[in-house]
């Protein structure tokens, strides 16, 4: 790390403190377009404000805490000192959208003491990047406070107007909502949550409370995204809006007894992040959240691999088979899983996810039951030794599934045996799941204890060189930098909701997710559905996939993840093997990414360069409205020819009426070419550009 | 097992049910002195009543449940059938007060269906022994209820009068209270709890709620003890008194969200027990609670051994050293522990408990901190490998100490590594501790989750052939029959409270404990204090041991445990090596036990026969009032001579003024002899009777 002190350090002295108290502190982004101002008001409250290109983005917003123990309101301060520095570094992610990431910011640390208890110390660390700001609270070891219980965090985000917002209801237990697009003044999270009868477990906070990442757009076209980075040993942040001032205040997820966090100095909270740009594409290319996370804690990352997989999974969702064994439709039987292994081997997939392999599914949900699964007992028709040998012979990895039913205590008791069992059976990747009410009872999916649990999973799995992707966890906050084995998460409404009977999915959903959920990290969205009317095995079903087939392909590019599923099952892929070729070709790890165009809720077009290769892949998606777009291929190498395969909606394609209509064109093109493509209503376009030698 | 059907089974038929509804059911004890009557009243409530020697002991008391899910009040029934049987068996405890135990009862199973929901089934199983009754609720698999959440158990104990009672306040988190002796009408648990400033963590339930075992004595001299047996997967029971009718109703300990238990059929609750006799000695010799527990679940019990031990423990209590390492007074350093090992080897003790050996003590209590100890990291001045070898060479076992600070989740995460660490270091016994607020936060020491935790400890330890004794657990309920490696518990105010600055202990305490706490199982009371004014290492201390020295010896006999500590430390024992000889001689496992005389709150005299030997040991204790008593040696073998050593209070001994005054007499006696002994105020007498060949 290179740190150059660019500014002054005001030492502890009455004089300097008194002088400073009259002043404001400023700090700007390296490119000077973002300015952060920190103000100590006369009554001792500390506020920050942010401007972008000379427009105020965040009006003065106060900072502070309320503690339950010691019982103190930490929101009236004296400034003890200010420390400024700058930082510029380029680092390489283990897996990612780009080969290297520049981490360049100016930093301001404001050192505070409590006005009434001067030995209660608090620092606030601000970092200003070209793409936004981050700040965190730092409780130093020198403080007279040693252990403390957080009652409330009092962080404000005071917005400058009644922006357009893309939001989901604040909730302690689920982030699997559809996005609502309204003015801030129109937010009604309770009403929005009530519509969501597809979600089995809700813990809605209130009318004015929404989750982060919250995406907004101002009337004059500035995009603002509020979230958090490096959420460790702390509850997730929701934010509550005061509609009279458009001020959000942090709302932390409580534990079983209503406390927010149990902490001990020294401690630093997660970063509160504000990504800002007048270009929507720059929101998507921002690496601010990753940059605010710590570097990898895993020294040897050689065993961490990007993966593409198919799985024994969707066929249960559509009623072809069951997770549980009784009834004669058990999906995860030896013979059936062998077929998946064969299919993965034939088509070059790295892995086969197998759900429903272990005892417990016959009674797993809805009763707040603690000891559901033991994670090591296969159903009697699942010959794990035979399948281990079979998969190994075929060069395919079986992906473990650890559904916990929300019973985290039970999972933790079985950690070591479960992961050793995986190693004994040649598995190196686990999909975890937290469907249901959390145990310890009274804890929430997003409370401090569970945040620590997800971290424990990542760390314990790393001990066994196991990669993890979590379903139903807390919202991601860039921790895949620190724990690169934590490949991906669900943590939002995934493609599987196409099968939900009520609201389900909507065509705009995937145009919003990259601006919201994916700001925190990769999502296991499970794209790749090739069959649209989901009544193949149960004629009574009215659910359907709400995209075109071409859009399903495009999602492999627009929804970044180093772990991508081909969601549908073999017989449906077999009906469209020409289109399936794109899924076979598309990589899951990249050297470069260009966000070509984007508008939240409307469309996204992204080009990505394959890791270690000269091939590019483009994905373009739209919402319910078809659109035409022009893709300039100037990102390709000079003086090179590319075999370009374009998978696009047929002229009569339509997500609702004709989703399977697509056409595939092949061309030889160069970086001088442009491509005009048409996206159907709810449609998309996927393009592979293979460099010719 | 031999079961003989002695009565009728009424089959499912409207006729028989209708007929039966008009009737009452009766069942008597094998000796006919106790009769239980079950009555279905006209409104459908089911009540039981109990008489002893034709006196009503329990007036009609209703039974039932309130469920939260499904939301139903299960207290109006139709009787579907009645099943009676009798049982007579003799079994051998692995460790115990007697060589074999007779389990002889008549059983009545009343099969019920809910009046409004006839597919909701409930059986109540009553067993009537010569020494009392037990009953439990049985939720059969055939019931339409599969999963259920208990809101309240509605079990009544309707007493026939305003009895004298020996009680401690009902509390969710501690049972370390002094006993109160009042009429039932005078119970005020809140007031009693407020006095108890020696207890760091209280969760008092209310004025009229007390804990079990509750000991009572009627005006006409009948002793009644209410408790529970086989407390598994269920919260502990407290009982709340309606003073207008002297009716207690069960009050279960809630979890973090106020629920009592999460259950699944088939399920049987713990037994509710009522031990009754007109002889106080028969209360103490009752094996009813053991008999109501299941036989050992551990097949190979060869590794389960009774033990006598000393420990690095009391010296921290009195300020000679510290648990933690900073400050230069760390007790558990290598050199110091070697001295304990030497002393144990020299005097024939099996083990040395070492507290403060592991990192964490520097910050272990009071902050609801989750990750305090890892159970495998010794302090740097504790050379565990050297001590392992040293202890092994000396033939002494080091006893592991796992203080959890109440953080059960953290302990469970470390189970396997902690127990493997013990095995790797030649340890086979662990003292656990739960000082502090429980984690999962919101759970209590006595809630269902923690009851399951203690069971998990016993089971997990058994996997590693490790014996357990728990401090600060839920009240014991005879589970040492089922888990014989669960040797003992604290679960009451122990001898260590002599060092508490406020109420501390009182001389009557040990005359009550066998009638209350010990009804559930052995206690690690840590007798054997030889130094009485506890200001040896800290002149400011005003605390003192509130017995005579002779009484400390007698406690080894009156307070049964297969795991007994000699509580004081070597230099204090060395001052009274002649008295120490009794502690060296007294066994901790027995072939026979005779309760010679007893009155709760006043005195107890017990004789026990050494396991596998012909020696007897007698302990006699009194409360604050001195007494003279005559011990008839007719329990000794005929035609045999015994070398009798009598350790008794000197004539001028007094717990307060002269506790160290004792005399030791040696005699040769036979079973024709009687011994007249004088117990000082707060005094006792210990006698060894070694058969001469």
Short mmCIF file of C-alpha atoms in Angstrom, two decimals, chain A residues 69 147-149 255-257 259 262 264 363 366-371 409 412-413 415-417 437 439-443 448-449 452 456 460 463-464, chain B residues 69 147-149 255-257 259 262 264 363 366-371 409 412-413 415-417 437 439-443 448-449 452 456 460 463-464:
data_model
loop_
_atom_site.label_atom_id
_atom_site.label_comp_id
_atom_site.label_asym_id
_atom_site.label_seq_id
_atom_site.Cartn_x
_atom_site.Cartn_y
_atom_site.Cartn_z
CA UNK A 69 -24.86 -0.01 27.14
CA UNK A 147 -17.80 -3.09 25.22
CA UNK A 148 -20.94 -1.52 23.89
CA UNK A 149 -24.41 -2.44 22.74
CA UNK A 255 -31.61 -9.24 17.37
CA UNK A 256 -33.98 -11.39 19.41
CA UNK A 257 -34.16 -8.90 22.25
CA UNK A 259 -30.56 -4.82 20.37
CA UNK A 262 -22.75 -6.19 20.55
CA UNK A 264 -15.97 -4.18 21.48
CA UNK A 363 -40.23 -32.36 6.90
CA UNK A 366 -42.49 -24.02 8.21
CA UNK A 367 -42.27 -25.32 11.75
CA UNK A 368 -39.22 -23.47 13.06
CA UNK A 369 -37.70 -26.89 13.55
CA UNK A 370 -34.07 -26.91 14.59
CA UNK A 371 -32.67 -30.29 13.65
CA UNK A 409 -27.33 -23.24 14.93
CA UNK A 412 -22.89 -24.64 12.67
CA UNK A 413 -22.95 -27.77 14.80
CA UNK A 415 -19.89 -27.53 9.86
CA UNK A 416 -16.84 -29.66 10.24
CA UNK A 417 -18.45 -32.98 9.53
CA UNK A 437 -37.35 -18.47 10.19
CA UNK A 439 -32.73 -20.30 14.58
CA UNK A 440 -31.42 -18.90 17.02
CA UNK A 441 -35.09 -18.04 17.32
CA UNK A 442 -35.73 -14.33 17.31
CA UNK A 443 -32.68 -13.62 15.19
CA UNK A 448 -25.66 -9.30 13.53
CA UNK A 449 -25.62 -12.93 14.61
CA UNK A 452 -21.46 -13.37 11.58
CA UNK A 456 -18.27 -18.16 9.63
CA UNK A 460 -14.93 -22.45 7.77
CA UNK A 463 -10.41 -24.02 5.85
CA UNK A 464 -11.58 -26.95 3.75
CA UNK B 69 -49.50 -23.19 16.83
CA UNK B 147 -45.72 -29.89 14.85
CA UNK B 148 -46.77 -27.66 17.69
CA UNK B 149 -45.57 -24.68 19.66
CA UNK B 255 -37.49 -18.70 24.74
CA UNK B 256 -36.34 -15.46 23.14
CA UNK B 257 -39.70 -14.75 21.57
CA UNK B 259 -42.68 -19.39 23.22
CA UNK B 262 -41.24 -26.36 19.70
CA UNK B 264 -43.26 -32.65 17.04
CA UNK B 363 -12.40 -10.42 29.30
CA UNK B 366 -20.69 -9.26 31.79
CA UNK B 367 -20.79 -8.07 28.20
CA UNK B 368 -22.90 -10.75 26.54
CA UNK B 369 -19.86 -11.45 24.42
CA UNK B 370 -20.12 -14.46 22.15
CA UNK B 371 -16.59 -15.52 21.33
CA UNK B 409 -23.46 -21.20 20.60
CA UNK B 412 -21.19 -25.85 20.43
CA UNK B 413 -19.07 -24.57 17.57
CA UNK B 415 -17.37 -29.10 20.79
CA UNK B 416 -15.45 -31.46 18.61
CA UNK B 417 -12.14 -29.65 18.71
CA UNK B 437 -26.42 -14.27 30.00
CA UNK B 439 -26.22 -16.80 23.87
CA UNK B 440 -28.38 -17.42 21.74
CA UNK B 441 -29.41 -14.04 23.14
CA UNK B 442 -32.86 -14.07 24.63
CA UNK B 443 -32.66 -17.72 25.56
CA UNK B 448 -35.85 -25.50 25.83
CA UNK B 449 -32.87 -24.58 23.68
CA UNK B 452 -31.21 -29.38 24.59
CA UNK B 456 -25.95 -32.21 23.50
CA UNK B 460 -21.17 -35.22 22.44
CA UNK B 463 -18.87 -39.81 21.89
CA UNK B 464 -15.41 -38.95 23.17
#
